[in-house]
Tab-separated table of C-alpha atoms in Angstrom:
chain	number	residue	atom	x	y	z
A	1	UNK	CA	86.607	118.904	99.744
A	2	UNK	CA	88.000	119.762	96.784
A	3	UNK	CA	91.151	120.817	98.038
A	4	UNK	CA	91.871	116.758	98.670
A	5	UNK	CA	91.154	115.432	95.708
A	6	UNK	CA	93.035	118.503	94.582
A	7	UNK	CA	95.752	116.487	96.996
A	8	UNK	CA	94.670	112.785	95.708
A	9	UNK	CA	95.999	113.743	92.440
A	10	UNK	CA	99.839	115.286	93.261
A	11	UNK	CA	100.177	112.785	95.534
A	12	UNK	CA	99.146	110.133	93.095
A	13	UNK	CA	101.792	111.797	90.663
A	14	UNK	CA	104.698	111.618	93.564
A	15	UNK	CA	103.498	108.256	93.995
A	16	UNK	CA	103.543	106.232	90.723
A	17	UNK	CA	107.457	108.394	90.154
A	18	UNK	CA	108.004	106.886	93.853
A	19	UNK	CA	107.678	103.486	93.109
A	20	UNK	CA	108.930	103.642	89.485
A	21	UNK	CA	111.953	105.120	91.337
A	22	UNK	CA	112.628	102.893	93.276
A	23	UNK	CA	111.927	100.154	91.513
A	24	UNK	CA	114.563	101.647	89.406
A	25	UNK	CA	117.298	101.648	91.774
A	26	UNK	CA	116.244	98.606	92.950
A	27	UNK	CA	117.368	96.288	89.630
A	28	UNK	CA	120.710	98.339	89.996
A	29	UNK	CA	123.204	96.387	91.176
A	30	UNK	CA	125.822	97.248	93.550
A	31	UNK	CA	127.909	97.305	91.021
A	32	UNK	CA	125.754	98.448	88.235
A	33	UNK	CA	125.182	101.165	90.070
A	34	UNK	CA	128.739	102.704	89.271
A	35	UNK	CA	127.981	102.521	85.717
A	36	UNK	CA	127.552	106.649	83.314
A	37	UNK	CA	123.357	106.687	82.842
A	38	UNK	CA	125.519	107.547	79.425
A	39	UNK	CA	128.932	108.433	78.222
A	40	UNK	CA	130.896	110.654	80.252
A	41	UNK	CA	127.744	111.793	82.749
A	42	UNK	CA	126.399	111.291	85.741
A	43	UNK	CA	126.999	107.642	87.822
A	44	UNK	CA	122.953	105.925	89.220
A	45	UNK	CA	125.192	106.102	92.571
A	46	UNK	CA	125.314	109.596	91.966
A	47	UNK	CA	121.515	110.096	91.091
A	48	UNK	CA	121.050	107.805	94.665
A	49	UNK	CA	122.480	109.556	96.682
A	50	UNK	CA	121.348	113.568	94.988
A	51	UNK	CA	117.564	112.469	95.046
A	52	UNK	CA	118.044	111.402	98.188
A	53	UNK	CA	119.448	115.172	99.404
A	54	UNK	CA	116.989	116.166	97.759
A	55	UNK	CA	114.347	114.204	99.191
A	56	UNK	CA	115.476	114.928	102.957
A	57	UNK	CA	115.752	118.478	102.024
A	58	UNK	CA	111.969	119.019	101.445
A	59	UNK	CA	111.544	118.452	105.692
A	60	UNK	CA	112.269	121.758	106.540
A	61	UNK	CA	111.037	123.017	102.971
A	62	UNK	CA	107.309	121.900	104.216
A	63	UNK	CA	107.787	122.194	107.653
A	64	UNK	CA	107.843	118.877	108.289
A	65	UNK	CA	111.357	117.491	109.514
A	66	UNK	CA	114.657	118.828	110.178
A	67	UNK	CA	117.221	117.087	107.689
A	68	UNK	CA	118.410	113.233	108.430
A	69	UNK	CA	121.586	113.224	105.848
A	70	UNK	CA	122.578	116.841	105.114
A	71	UNK	CA	126.132	115.384	104.780
A	72	UNK	CA	124.940	114.715	101.320
A	73	UNK	CA	124.751	117.970	100.154
A	74	UNK	CA	128.890	118.393	99.381
A	75	UNK	CA	128.861	115.376	97.707
A	76	UNK	CA	125.549	115.045	95.288
A	77	UNK	CA	124.204	118.479	95.820
A	78	UNK	CA	127.118	121.259	95.537
A	79	UNK	CA	129.198	119.873	93.475
A	80	UNK	CA	129.393	117.569	90.116
A	81	UNK	CA	129.516	113.416	89.457
A	82	UNK	CA	133.397	112.309	90.628
A	83	UNK	CA	134.326	115.686	92.223
A	84	UNK	CA	134.017	113.941	95.543
A	85	UNK	CA	135.571	111.163	96.037
A	86	UNK	CA	135.082	109.538	99.448
A	87	UNK	CA	131.327	108.566	99.022
A	88	UNK	CA	128.924	106.204	101.329
A	89	UNK	CA	128.801	102.620	100.008
A	90	UNK	CA	126.075	102.035	98.013
A	91	UNK	CA	124.375	99.972	101.007
A	92	UNK	CA	125.038	103.232	102.868
A	93	UNK	CA	123.114	105.213	100.961
A	94	UNK	CA	120.101	102.430	99.709
A	95	UNK	CA	119.230	102.570	103.554
A	96	UNK	CA	119.107	106.333	103.184
A	97	UNK	CA	117.288	106.291	100.366
A	98	UNK	CA	114.062	103.729	101.615
A	99	UNK	CA	114.264	105.745	105.160
A	100	UNK	CA	113.601	108.624	102.853
A	101	UNK	CA	110.990	107.132	100.677
A	102	UNK	CA	109.314	105.566	104.130
A	103	UNK	CA	109.334	109.151	106.000
A	104	UNK	CA	108.352	111.077	103.117
A	105	UNK	CA	105.301	109.239	102.443
A	106	UNK	CA	104.178	109.087	106.880
A	107	UNK	CA	105.001	112.601	106.183
A	108	UNK	CA	103.083	113.810	103.469
A	109	UNK	CA	99.944	111.216	104.046
A	110	UNK	CA	99.578	112.668	107.733
A	111	UNK	CA	99.026	116.596	106.236
A	112	UNK	CA	95.472	117.466	106.185
A	113	UNK	CA	94.537	119.024	102.690
A	114	UNK	CA	94.774	122.682	104.476
A	115	UNK	CA	98.369	122.583	105.337
A	116	UNK	CA	99.313	121.536	102.123
A	117	UNK	CA	98.222	124.917	100.172
A	118	UNK	CA	100.407	127.040	103.270
A	119	UNK	CA	103.313	128.971	102.092
A	120	UNK	CA	106.231	126.820	102.263
A	121	UNK	CA	109.291	127.874	104.827
A	122	UNK	CA	111.098	129.571	102.873
A	123	UNK	CA	107.680	132.282	101.773
A	124	UNK	CA	107.700	135.513	103.153
A	125	UNK	CA	103.965	136.558	104.712
A	126	UNK	CA	104.504	139.309	101.603
A	127	UNK	CA	105.930	136.935	99.285
A	128	UNK	CA	102.931	134.520	99.775
A	129	UNK	CA	100.310	137.309	99.988
A	130	UNK	CA	100.785	138.567	96.387
A	131	UNK	CA	101.681	134.891	95.205
A	132	UNK	CA	99.463	131.590	96.501
A	133	UNK	CA	100.818	129.504	93.771
A	134	UNK	CA	103.552	128.909	95.470
A	135	UNK	CA	102.674	126.961	98.504
A	136	UNK	CA	103.772	123.346	99.800
A	137	UNK	CA	101.648	121.313	96.800
A	138	UNK	CA	103.910	123.346	94.982
A	139	UNK	CA	107.429	121.426	96.159
A	140	UNK	CA	105.384	118.477	95.528
A	141	UNK	CA	104.942	118.957	92.198
A	142	UNK	CA	107.823	120.920	91.312
A	143	UNK	CA	110.157	117.682	93.267
A	144	UNK	CA	107.804	115.246	91.602
A	145	UNK	CA	108.640	116.080	87.554
A	146	UNK	CA	112.195	116.600	89.119
A	147	UNK	CA	111.795	112.908	90.486
A	148	UNK	CA	110.315	111.672	86.795
A	149	UNK	CA	113.696	113.308	85.205
A	150	UNK	CA	116.450	111.417	86.499
A	151	UNK	CA	114.000	108.696	86.576
A	152	UNK	CA	113.497	108.520	82.288
A	153	UNK	CA	117.961	108.989	83.055
A	154	UNK	CA	118.143	106.178	85.311
A	155	UNK	CA	115.929	103.644	83.056
A	156	UNK	CA	118.962	103.826	80.691
A	157	UNK	CA	121.812	102.393	82.735
A	158	UNK	CA	122.802	99.209	81.235
A	159	UNK	CA	123.014	96.194	82.995
A	160	UNK	CA	124.356	92.863	82.980
B	1	UNK	CA	88.960	130.095	93.761
B	2	UNK	CA	90.882	127.359	95.084
B	3	UNK	CA	90.635	125.717	91.567
B	4	UNK	CA	91.716	128.420	90.146
B	5	UNK	CA	94.457	127.992	92.391
B	6	UNK	CA	95.893	124.193	91.402
B	7	UNK	CA	95.136	124.848	88.267
B	8	UNK	CA	97.956	127.681	88.082
B	9	UNK	CA	100.006	125.600	89.845
B	10	UNK	CA	100.146	122.051	86.831
B	11	UNK	CA	99.946	124.972	84.192
B	12	UNK	CA	103.028	126.429	85.349
B	13	UNK	CA	104.462	123.443	85.754
B	14	UNK	CA	104.041	122.269	81.859
B	15	UNK	CA	104.705	125.642	81.520
B	16	UNK	CA	108.152	125.385	82.831
B	17	UNK	CA	109.380	121.549	81.574
B	18	UNK	CA	107.559	122.332	78.430
B	19	UNK	CA	109.381	125.750	77.407
B	20	UNK	CA	112.640	123.671	78.792
B	21	UNK	CA	112.798	121.171	76.565
B	22	UNK	CA	111.841	123.359	73.218
B	23	UNK	CA	114.890	124.386	74.445
B	24	UNK	CA	116.764	121.798	74.298
B	25	UNK	CA	115.291	120.908	70.458
B	26	UNK	CA	115.924	124.497	70.241
B	27	UNK	CA	119.998	124.026	71.175
B	28	UNK	CA	120.298	120.319	68.600
B	29	UNK	CA	121.407	120.651	65.324
B	30	UNK	CA	119.872	118.770	62.400
B	31	UNK	CA	123.148	115.976	62.917
B	32	UNK	CA	122.881	115.915	65.895
B	33	UNK	CA	119.196	115.154	66.776
B	34	UNK	CA	119.904	111.528	65.238
B	35	UNK	CA	122.791	111.273	68.700
B	36	UNK	CA	121.595	108.686	70.860
B	37	UNK	CA	120.685	109.733	74.108
B	38	UNK	CA	122.668	107.228	75.195
B	39	UNK	CA	124.559	103.651	73.257
B	40	UNK	CA	122.033	101.615	71.688
B	41	UNK	CA	118.913	104.184	73.330
B	42	UNK	CA	116.915	106.337	71.761
B	43	UNK	CA	117.805	109.262	69.098
B	44	UNK	CA	116.945	112.293	69.897
B	45	UNK	CA	115.025	112.175	66.891
B	46	UNK	CA	112.798	109.921	68.126
B	47	UNK	CA	111.882	111.469	71.237
B	48	UNK	CA	110.838	114.528	69.065
B	49	UNK	CA	108.443	112.871	67.735
B	50	UNK	CA	107.158	111.016	70.819
B	51	UNK	CA	106.361	114.138	72.649
B	52	UNK	CA	104.913	115.411	68.857
B	53	UNK	CA	103.140	112.633	68.972
B	54	UNK	CA	101.559	112.173	72.666
B	55	UNK	CA	101.448	115.828	73.518
B	56	UNK	CA	98.837	115.674	69.640
B	57	UNK	CA	96.628	112.956	70.662
B	58	UNK	CA	95.763	115.041	74.633
B	59	UNK	CA	93.825	117.307	72.247
B	60	UNK	CA	91.264	114.330	71.306
B	61	UNK	CA	91.411	113.692	75.524
B	62	UNK	CA	90.714	116.902	77.623
B	63	UNK	CA	88.104	116.780	74.121
B	64	UNK	CA	90.068	120.727	73.305
B	65	UNK	CA	90.356	119.327	69.116
B	66	UNK	CA	91.421	116.442	67.115
B	67	UNK	CA	94.527	114.631	65.931
B	68	UNK	CA	96.992	116.918	64.228
B	69	UNK	CA	99.281	113.979	63.618
B	70	UNK	CA	98.043	110.603	64.297
B	71	UNK	CA	100.523	109.641	60.754
B	72	UNK	CA	103.358	110.221	63.423
B	73	UNK	CA	101.844	106.899	65.377
B	74	UNK	CA	103.704	103.965	63.767
B	75	UNK	CA	106.460	105.569	63.724
B	76	UNK	CA	106.885	107.219	67.624
B	77	UNK	CA	104.202	105.704	69.649
B	78	UNK	CA	103.139	102.355	68.283
B	79	UNK	CA	107.252	101.150	67.938
B	80	UNK	CA	110.618	101.414	69.494
B	81	UNK	CA	113.027	103.744	67.648
B	82	UNK	CA	114.076	102.258	64.319
B	83	UNK	CA	112.338	99.911	63.666
B	84	UNK	CA	109.850	102.145	61.097
B	85	UNK	CA	112.832	103.009	59.028
B	86	UNK	CA	111.352	105.477	56.497
B	87	UNK	CA	110.212	109.001	59.442
B	88	UNK	CA	109.915	112.629	58.689
B	89	UNK	CA	112.543	115.533	58.035
B	90	UNK	CA	113.356	117.240	60.937
B	91	UNK	CA	112.541	120.258	59.921
B	92	UNK	CA	109.141	118.680	58.609
B	93	UNK	CA	109.025	117.672	63.039
B	94	UNK	CA	109.705	121.032	64.309
B	95	UNK	CA	107.240	121.902	62.393
B	96	UNK	CA	104.835	119.802	63.633
B	97	UNK	CA	106.350	120.013	67.862
B	98	UNK	CA	106.550	124.063	67.283
B	99	UNK	CA	103.192	123.984	66.545
B	100	UNK	CA	101.608	121.100	68.712
B	101	UNK	CA	103.363	123.278	71.303
B	102	UNK	CA	101.120	126.878	70.601
B	103	UNK	CA	98.227	125.088	69.302
B	104	UNK	CA	98.363	122.995	73.426
B	105	UNK	CA	99.150	126.790	75.109
B	106	UNK	CA	96.334	128.540	73.505
B	107	UNK	CA	93.714	125.950	74.299
B	108	UNK	CA	94.720	125.015	78.498
B	109	UNK	CA	94.621	128.465	78.586
B	110	UNK	CA	91.167	128.750	77.094
B	111	UNK	CA	89.615	125.503	79.480
B	112	UNK	CA	87.816	127.212	82.507
B	113	UNK	CA	88.953	125.725	86.466
B	114	UNK	CA	85.975	124.019	86.234
B	115	UNK	CA	86.592	122.175	82.976
B	116	UNK	CA	89.625	121.296	84.068
B	117	UNK	CA	87.828	119.129	86.669
B	118	UNK	CA	85.611	117.571	84.127
B	119	UNK	CA	86.266	113.651	83.137
B	120	UNK	CA	88.843	112.830	79.982
B	121	UNK	CA	86.648	111.828	77.125
B	122	UNK	CA	88.553	108.214	78.086
B	123	UNK	CA	87.042	107.674	81.337
B	124	UNK	CA	83.213	106.807	81.243
B	125	UNK	CA	80.502	108.683	84.464
B	126	UNK	CA	80.392	105.843	85.842
B	127	UNK	CA	84.306	105.215	87.054
B	128	UNK	CA	84.231	109.290	87.024
B	129	UNK	CA	81.360	109.016	89.818
B	130	UNK	CA	84.098	106.631	91.978
B	131	UNK	CA	87.177	108.345	90.901
B	132	UNK	CA	86.202	112.137	90.666
B	133	UNK	CA	90.671	113.264	91.042
B	134	UNK	CA	90.836	110.903	88.086
B	135	UNK	CA	90.061	114.686	85.174
B	136	UNK	CA	91.699	116.550	82.380
B	137	UNK	CA	93.444	118.511	84.838
B	138	UNK	CA	95.057	115.019	86.040
B	139	UNK	CA	96.328	113.872	82.012
B	140	UNK	CA	97.472	116.945	82.590
B	141	UNK	CA	100.075	116.698	85.869
B	142	UNK	CA	100.235	112.578	83.653
B	143	UNK	CA	102.091	114.559	80.926
B	144	UNK	CA	104.234	117.066	82.561
B	145	UNK	CA	105.753	114.561	84.545
B	146	UNK	CA	105.875	111.967	80.771
B	147	UNK	CA	107.899	115.608	79.589
B	148	UNK	CA	110.390	115.333	81.942
B	149	UNK	CA	111.418	111.892	81.938
B	150	UNK	CA	111.998	112.324	78.618
B	151	UNK	CA	113.786	116.165	78.739
B	152	UNK	CA	116.201	114.485	82.199
B	153	UNK	CA	117.020	111.897	79.032
B	154	UNK	CA	117.611	114.835	75.436
B	155	UNK	CA	119.529	116.650	78.629
B	156	UNK	CA	122.516	113.713	77.753
B	157	UNK	CA	122.897	114.093	73.672
B	158	UNK	CA	126.558	115.095	72.660
B	159	UNK	CA	126.761	117.984	71.334
B	160	UNK	CA	129.395	119.838	69.061
């Protein structure tokens, strides 16, 4: 059951970073969400929309569901912060963020160790035969690092 | 050979984040190293010393060597930035950083998949029997996330 052990390790790293990021967003008031993480850099609300969209994208990539919030992509994926002026409210984004985290936790826990080692949906069978490390678990590991990267920025937001 | 595949995935995540962080530090001048990542937050030079010390600590933790730079701990681990005034020069820290990265890369590549799944040195045999996911590879995954967290901050330093 080595597969099970690997999956547990990767899921644990995801959970640790996920919980810390959820706590970091929760600790910010709606006003603080509009603060920049550093002068001239992304605002916290941009990171909230960005992480929600990136996490939502994991659903089709891992073959565990369809996108819930594709409407976020224009403001939070395709464009830099402050490019699109009309973005959802903090309340709406917080709701999406809480929901996508719950959905992913539920679906991640339903995937079997064997499924985690299958190819993700944008890989061809031919490529996967050559590069078996580009599996669903690799997506999880990569997105965990992406989460940690932005968590490091989020904790810089000045409070109070 | 699932062990081998899994180790490859974890090492690849380490390498990607390591290369990006090395490039980020290289892109900063010595003067820029003294800049804060955000107002009132750590300076880039603190992150350089901190990551060098944390990476060096992986040697005894993984049982692959003894510390090279324990003298960094007081300024970069035990204390916050600006607490210890007398810190090594940018040139010295850059040299340590380059060296520890090379040492880790060499030693990581020498560890067998089986060794990565052994307990790390601060675990007791009894604890490890109960919690086999707390192995050397878990240390690597955790430190990769730590690296990504600080990389996210480092890219905020204003240049020029």
